[in-house]
Short mmCIF file of N, CA and C in Angstrom, two decimals:
data_model
loop_
_atom_site.label_atom_id
_atom_site.label_comp_id
_atom_site.label_asym_id
_atom_site.label_seq_id
_atom_site.Cartn_x
_atom_site.Cartn_y
_atom_site.Cartn_z
N MET K 105 27.18 10.41 38.02
CA MET K 105 27.61 11.45 36.39
C MET K 105 28.75 10.13 35.80
N GLY K 106 28.66 9.37 35.09
CA GLY K 106 29.61 8.56 34.36
C GLY K 106 30.85 9.59 34.00
N LEU K 107 31.72 8.98 33.46
CA LEU K 107 33.77 9.48 33.15
C LEU K 107 32.89 10.28 31.75
N PHE K 108 32.25 9.48 30.58
CA PHE K 108 32.03 10.56 29.28
C PHE K 108 30.72 11.31 29.47
N ASP K 109 29.94 10.99 30.44
CA ASP K 109 28.56 11.80 30.45
C ASP K 109 28.94 13.55 30.44
N PHE K 110 30.26 13.90 30.41
CA PHE K 110 30.75 15.24 30.67
C PHE K 110 30.36 15.61 29.11
N PHE K 111 30.80 14.60 28.24
CA PHE K 111 31.09 15.20 26.71
C PHE K 111 29.44 15.05 26.17
N LYS K 112 28.76 14.63 26.63
CA LYS K 112 27.38 14.61 26.08
C LYS K 112 27.15 16.10 25.60
N LYS K 113 26.14 15.88 24.58
CA LYS K 113 25.38 17.18 24.32
C LYS K 113 24.57 17.88 25.21
N LYS K 114 24.66 18.95 25.85
CA LYS K 114 23.87 19.65 26.66
C LYS K 114 22.46 19.53 26.00
N GLU K 115 21.38 19.72 26.89
CA GLU K 115 20.18 20.13 26.31
C GLU K 115 20.51 22.22 26.64
N GLN K 116 19.85 22.74 25.20
CA GLN K 116 19.52 23.87 24.99
C GLN K 116 18.38 24.18 25.78
N PRO K 117 19.07 25.71 26.48
CA PRO K 117 18.32 26.61 27.21
C PRO K 117 16.68 26.60 26.40
N LYS K 118 15.89 26.18 27.63
CA LYS K 118 14.32 26.32 27.35
C LYS K 118 14.58 28.44 26.52
N THR K 119 13.13 28.48 26.05
CA THR K 119 13.60 29.96 25.33
C THR K 119 12.51 30.56 26.88
N MET K 120 12.47 31.94 26.67
CA MET K 120 11.23 32.19 27.86
C MET K 120 10.45 32.22 27.32
N LEU K 121 9.29 32.03 26.94
CA LEU K 121 8.28 31.17 26.14
C LEU K 121 7.97 29.82 26.68
N ASP K 122 8.83 29.25 26.56
CA ASP K 122 8.31 27.69 27.09
C ASP K 122 8.32 27.61 28.45
N GLN K 123 9.79 28.64 29.18
CA GLN K 123 9.35 28.59 30.62
C GLN K 123 8.39 28.94 31.28
N VAL K 124 7.73 30.43 30.14
CA VAL K 124 6.64 30.63 30.95
C VAL K 124 5.51 29.94 30.89
N GLN K 125 5.05 29.00 29.77
CA GLN K 125 4.17 27.77 29.31
C GLN K 125 4.41 26.90 30.75
N ALA K 126 5.71 26.57 30.58
CA ALA K 126 5.74 25.51 31.82
C ALA K 126 5.21 25.58 33.29
N LEU K 127 5.27 27.16 33.62
CA LEU K 127 4.49 27.58 34.75
C LEU K 127 3.30 27.90 34.77
N ALA K 128 2.68 28.23 33.50
CA ALA K 128 1.52 28.89 33.79
C ALA K 128 0.65 27.75 33.13
N GLY K 129 1.19 26.84 32.47
CA GLY K 129 0.15 25.60 32.21
C GLY K 129 -0.71 25.12 33.42
N PRO K 130 0.00 24.57 34.70
CA PRO K 130 -0.79 24.05 35.55
C PRO K 130 -2.23 24.66 36.30
N LEU K 131 -1.29 26.13 36.15
CA LEU K 131 -2.38 27.19 36.61
C LEU K 131 -3.51 27.49 35.84
N ILE K 132 -3.05 27.14 34.66
CA ILE K 132 -4.50 27.33 33.76
C ILE K 132 -5.48 26.08 33.97
N ILE K 133 -4.74 24.53 33.84
CA ILE K 133 -5.35 23.63 34.28
C ILE K 133 -6.21 23.46 35.46
N ASN K 134 -5.30 24.16 36.52
CA ASN K 134 -6.09 24.17 37.69
C ASN K 134 -7.28 24.99 37.69
N GLY K 135 -7.01 26.10 37.17
CA GLY K 135 -7.93 26.70 37.13
C GLY K 135 -9.15 26.63 36.47
N TYR K 136 -9.09 26.08 35.45
CA TYR K 136 -10.19 26.08 34.55
C TYR K 136 -11.07 24.69 35.65
N ARG K 137 -9.98 23.71 36.12
CA ARG K 137 -10.67 22.35 36.65
C ARG K 137 -11.45 22.60 37.98
N ARG K 138 -10.98 23.82 38.57
CA ARG K 138 -11.38 24.19 39.82
C ARG K 138 -12.74 24.87 39.77
N ILE K 139 -12.69 25.78 38.76
CA ILE K 139 -14.02 26.44 38.12
C ILE K 139 -15.30 25.64 37.52
N ALA K 140 -14.85 24.57 36.73
CA ALA K 140 -15.57 23.31 36.80
C ALA K 140 -16.29 22.59 37.88
N THR K 141 -15.56 22.18 38.43
CA THR K 141 -16.16 21.20 40.06
C THR K 141 -16.93 22.12 40.21
N ALA K 142 -16.92 23.26 40.82
CA ALA K 142 -17.43 24.16 41.70
C ALA K 142 -18.76 24.74 40.79
N ASN K 143 -18.87 24.59 39.24
CA ASN K 143 -20.18 24.72 38.73
C ASN K 143 -20.89 23.83 38.04
N ASN K 144 -20.26 21.98 38.20
CA ASN K 144 -20.54 20.72 37.65
C ASN K 144 -20.91 21.51 35.98
N ILE K 145 -19.29 21.56 35.13
CA ILE K 145 -19.44 21.76 34.03
C ILE K 145 -18.07 21.75 33.71
N ALA K 146 -18.02 21.48 32.14
CA ALA K 146 -16.67 20.95 31.31
C ALA K 146 -15.68 22.36 31.84
N PRO K 147 -14.17 21.77 31.76
CA PRO K 147 -13.98 20.66 31.48
C PRO K 147 -13.98 19.51 32.90
N THR K 148 -14.49 17.99 32.36
CA THR K 148 -14.65 17.38 32.99
C THR K 148 -13.08 16.30 32.95
N ALA K 149 -13.32 14.99 33.36
CA ALA K 149 -12.24 14.02 33.28
C ALA K 149 -11.98 13.40 32.06
N LYS K 150 -13.29 13.86 31.13
CA LYS K 150 -13.44 13.34 29.88
C LYS K 150 -12.13 14.43 29.01
N THR K 151 -11.71 15.45 29.22
CA THR K 151 -10.86 16.17 28.64
C THR K 151 -9.55 16.35 29.49
N SER K 152 -8.64 16.05 28.82
CA SER K 152 -7.15 15.64 29.27
C SER K 152 -6.50 17.27 29.49
N ASP K 153 -5.66 16.92 30.68
CA ASP K 153 -4.43 18.22 30.63
C ASP K 153 -4.13 18.40 29.72
N GLN K 154 -3.44 17.98 28.71
CA GLN K 154 -3.14 18.46 27.48
C GLN K 154 -4.23 18.64 26.45
N LYS K 155 -5.67 18.64 26.76
CA LYS K 155 -6.69 19.09 25.43
C LYS K 155 -7.09 20.48 26.11
N ILE K 156 -6.85 20.67 27.59
CA ILE K 156 -7.14 22.04 28.22
C ILE K 156 -6.38 23.10 27.63
N ILE K 157 -5.11 22.62 27.97
CA ILE K 157 -3.86 23.52 27.11
C ILE K 157 -4.46 23.99 25.86
N GLU K 158 -4.59 23.16 25.00
CA GLU K 158 -4.25 23.10 23.17
C GLU K 158 -6.11 23.94 23.22
N ILE K 159 -7.10 24.04 23.83
CA ILE K 159 -8.42 24.54 23.70
C ILE K 159 -7.71 26.05 24.04
N TYR K 160 -6.96 26.12 25.10
CA TYR K 160 -7.16 27.26 25.59
C TYR K 160 -6.30 28.38 25.15
N GLN K 161 -5.50 27.63 24.29
CA GLN K 161 -4.55 28.34 22.96
C GLN K 161 -4.68 28.38 22.11
N ARG K 162 -5.73 27.41 21.10
CA ARG K 162 -6.18 27.60 19.82
C ARG K 162 -7.50 28.30 19.96
N VAL K 163 -8.29 28.66 21.12
CA VAL K 163 -9.03 29.75 21.19
C VAL K 163 -8.79 30.71 21.60
N GLY K 164 -7.64 30.90 22.46
CA GLY K 164 -7.06 32.42 22.69
C GLY K 164 -6.60 32.83 21.37
N SER K 165 -5.88 32.20 20.65
CA SER K 165 -4.86 32.68 19.60
C SER K 165 -6.01 33.37 18.35
N ALA K 166 -7.21 32.64 18.53
CA ALA K 166 -8.44 32.72 17.18
C ALA K 166 -8.62 34.25 17.31
N PHE K 167 -9.32 34.27 18.88
CA PHE K 167 -10.02 35.35 19.38
C PHE K 167 -8.88 36.76 19.24
N ARG K 168 -7.60 36.55 19.40
CA ARG K 168 -6.56 37.55 19.77
C ARG K 168 -6.38 38.35 18.21
N GLU K 169 -5.89 37.16 17.30
CA GLU K 169 -6.07 37.63 16.00
C GLU K 169 -7.57 38.41 15.62
N ALA K 170 -8.49 37.78 15.81
CA ALA K 170 -9.71 38.58 15.39
C ALA K 170 -9.74 39.71 15.70
N SER K 171 -9.14 39.97 17.43
CA SER K 171 -9.52 41.47 18.14
C SER K 171 -8.70 42.53 17.06
N ASN K 172 -7.38 41.82 17.18
CA ASN K 172 -6.47 42.54 15.99
C ASN K 172 -6.88 43.04 14.86
N GLN K 173 -8.03 42.26 14.16
CA GLN K 173 -8.65 42.99 12.86
C GLN K 173 -9.23 43.80 12.76
N ARG K 174 -9.82 43.76 14.39
CA ARG K 174 -11.39 44.81 14.42
C ARG K 174 -10.39 46.19 15.67
N GLY K 175 -9.08 45.86 15.94
CA GLY K 175 -8.15 47.04 16.22
C GLY K 175 -8.74 47.01 17.98
N GLU K 176 -9.19 45.96 18.26
CA GLU K 176 -9.69 46.11 19.78
C GLU K 176 -8.78 45.22 20.71
N HIS K 177 -8.68 45.20 21.99
CA HIS K 177 -8.05 44.74 22.87
C HIS K 177 -9.21 43.84 23.77
N ILE K 178 -9.16 42.53 23.70
CA ILE K 178 -10.01 41.40 24.53
C ILE K 178 -9.50 41.00 25.89
N PRO K 179 -10.35 41.66 26.93
CA PRO K 179 -9.28 41.34 28.11
C PRO K 179 -8.90 40.03 28.52
N ALA K 180 -8.24 39.82 29.16
CA ALA K 180 -7.80 38.11 29.51
C ALA K 180 -8.86 37.82 30.48
N GLY K 181 -9.64 38.03 30.97
CA GLY K 181 -10.79 37.92 31.67
C GLY K 181 -11.78 37.23 31.02
N HIS K 182 -12.11 38.39 30.17
CA HIS K 182 -13.38 38.15 28.87
C HIS K 182 -12.83 36.73 28.18
N LEU K 183 -11.61 36.92 27.82
CA LEU K 183 -10.80 35.24 26.63
C LEU K 183 -11.16 33.82 27.65
N ASN K 184 -10.82 34.39 28.81
CA ASN K 184 -11.27 32.96 29.88
C ASN K 184 -12.68 32.75 30.07
N THR K 185 -13.29 33.50 29.83
CA THR K 185 -14.91 33.16 29.54
C THR K 185 -15.03 32.47 28.43
N VAL K 186 -14.60 32.84 27.45
CA VAL K 186 -14.84 32.60 25.77
C VAL K 186 -14.09 31.09 25.57
N VAL K 187 -13.13 31.10 26.04
CA VAL K 187 -12.64 29.42 26.37
C VAL K 187 -13.36 28.62 27.14
N LEU K 188 -13.66 29.06 28.41
CA LEU K 188 -14.70 27.90 29.17
C LEU K 188 -15.73 27.47 28.22
N LYS K 189 -16.52 28.41 27.75
CA LYS K 189 -17.77 28.21 26.64
C LYS K 189 -17.18 26.89 25.50
N PHE K 190 -15.76 27.20 25.08
CA PHE K 190 -15.71 26.08 24.18
C PHE K 190 -15.22 24.31 24.85
N PHE K 191 -14.79 25.06 26.19
CA PHE K 191 -14.66 23.46 26.76
C PHE K 191 -16.22 22.75 26.67
N GLN K 192 -17.03 23.25 27.07
CA GLN K 192 -18.15 22.75 26.86
C GLN K 192 -18.76 22.04 25.65
N VAL K 193 -18.36 23.04 24.57
CA VAL K 193 -18.76 22.99 22.84
C VAL K 193 -17.93 21.58 22.44
N TYR K 194 -16.69 21.21 23.39
CA TYR K 194 -15.64 20.29 22.71
C TYR K 194 -16.22 19.19 23.54
N GLU K 195 -16.94 19.10 24.62
CA GLU K 195 -17.02 17.79 25.52
C GLU K 195 -18.36 17.35 25.16
N MET K 196 -19.13 18.55 24.85
CA MET K 196 -20.93 17.84 24.17
C MET K 196 -20.78 17.57 22.77
N MET K 197 -19.68 17.77 21.86
CA MET K 197 -19.98 17.75 20.45
C MET K 197 -18.51 17.38 19.85
N GLY K 198 -17.58 17.22 20.64
CA GLY K 198 -16.45 16.79 19.68
C GLY K 198 -15.56 17.70 19.18
N ASP K 199 -14.77 17.04 18.96
CA ASP K 199 -13.43 18.29 17.65
C ASP K 199 -13.86 18.86 16.65
N THR K 200 -14.63 18.17 15.89
CA THR K 200 -15.31 18.42 14.45
C THR K 200 -15.92 19.43 15.10
N MET K 201 -17.04 19.45 15.65
CA MET K 201 -18.20 20.80 15.61
C MET K 201 -17.12 21.82 16.68
N PHE K 202 -16.28 21.26 17.40
CA PHE K 202 -15.66 22.41 18.33
C PHE K 202 -14.92 23.24 16.93
N TYR K 203 -14.15 23.00 16.44
CA TYR K 203 -13.40 23.50 15.05
C TYR K 203 -14.24 24.09 14.16
N GLU K 204 -15.55 23.74 13.78
CA GLU K 204 -16.68 24.34 13.17
C GLU K 204 -17.11 25.73 14.05
N HIS K 205 -17.48 25.35 15.44
CA HIS K 205 -18.06 26.48 16.22
C HIS K 205 -17.01 27.53 16.53
N LEU K 206 -16.04 26.88 16.49
CA LEU K 206 -14.81 28.33 16.82
C LEU K 206 -15.07 29.02 16.07
N LYS K 207 -14.61 28.48 14.21
CA LYS K 207 -15.02 29.56 13.07
C LYS K 207 -16.16 30.13 13.03
N TYR K 208 -16.90 29.68 13.71
CA TYR K 208 -18.57 30.32 13.58
C TYR K 208 -18.49 31.80 14.47
N GLU K 209 -18.15 31.17 15.95
CA GLU K 209 -17.89 32.39 16.92
C GLU K 209 -16.80 33.32 16.25
N VAL K 210 -15.98 33.09 15.97
CA VAL K 210 -14.60 34.07 15.54
C VAL K 210 -15.42 35.04 14.21
N ASP K 211 -16.04 34.25 13.21
CA ASP K 211 -16.60 35.16 12.08
C ASP K 211 -17.59 36.23 12.99
N LYS K 212 -18.38 35.63 13.81
CA LYS K 212 -19.59 36.55 14.23
C LYS K 212 -18.73 37.70 15.07
N TYR K 213 -17.58 37.20 15.76
CA TYR K 213 -17.37 38.55 16.77
C TYR K 213 -16.52 39.24 15.82
N ILE K 214 -15.79 39.29 14.77
CA ILE K 214 -15.30 40.12 13.62
C ILE K 214 -16.44 41.13 13.21
N GLN K 215 -17.57 40.05 12.78
CA GLN K 215 -18.58 41.08 12.35
C GLN K 215 -19.59 41.68 13.09
N GLU K 216 -19.45 41.63 14.64
CA GLU K 216 -20.35 42.03 15.07
C GLU K 216 -20.13 42.54 16.70
N GLY K 217 -18.86 42.38 16.74
CA GLY K 217 -18.34 42.22 18.20
C GLY K 217 -17.86 41.23 19.28
N LEU K 218 -17.42 41.36 20.71
CA LEU K 218 -17.74 40.07 21.63
C LEU K 218 -19.53 40.08 22.03
N ARG K 219 -19.75 38.88 22.02
CA ARG K 219 -20.84 38.67 22.61
C ARG K 219 -21.02 39.56 24.16
N PRO K 220 -22.13 39.73 24.33
CA PRO K 220 -22.47 40.20 25.90
C PRO K 220 -22.10 39.28 27.17
N GLU K 221 -22.25 37.88 26.73
CA GLU K 221 -22.21 36.63 27.47
C GLU K 221 -20.87 36.40 27.84
N TYR K 222 -20.29 37.12 26.59
CA TYR K 222 -18.87 36.85 27.08
C TYR K 222 -17.87 37.52 27.70
N LYS K 223 -18.36 38.67 28.15
CA LYS K 223 -17.93 40.16 28.46
C LYS K 223 -17.63 39.83 30.10
N GLN K 224 -17.80 38.83 30.58
CA GLN K 224 -17.51 38.65 32.21
C GLN K 224 -15.44 38.44 32.70
N ASP K 225 -15.35 38.92 33.23
CA ASP K 225 -13.94 38.63 33.76
C ASP K 225 -13.97 37.16 34.82
N LEU K 226 -13.27 36.05 34.05
CA LEU K 226 -13.32 35.16 34.80
C LEU K 226 -11.83 34.82 35.21
N LYS K 227 -11.44 35.01 36.44
CA LYS K 227 -10.25 34.66 36.92
C LYS K 227 -9.77 33.35 37.33
N LEU K 228 -8.67 33.07 36.29
CA LEU K 228 -8.18 31.53 36.74
C LEU K 228 -7.54 31.50 37.92
N PHE K 229 -6.52 32.32 38.31
CA PHE K 229 -6.37 32.26 39.60
C PHE K 229 -6.11 33.70 40.48
#
């Protein structure tokens, strides 16, 4: 530590959310990569760790908001299953189709409820 380092502005403490995400991120990434490898499905090496987190957050948020509109709660394991499906969509069809399909699936969920194939309890850890 240099003589003047003491006077430099210290980093602000991270929020609780930042701390949770820093800890949960690797668990989420490793969980999906383990499941994908075991089942020979996406996410593969084509999908970066950062993209895994982005898709996880985007799909989870969209379905959580929709479930609030329906006055329902989607269990975490079911959301994990939905997210896994969207890794397949992303790797097969790319960003544009991913977003279009997400909108379609969320609208379908709002109208009809959660698809039966999404009602599986996928444990990431």
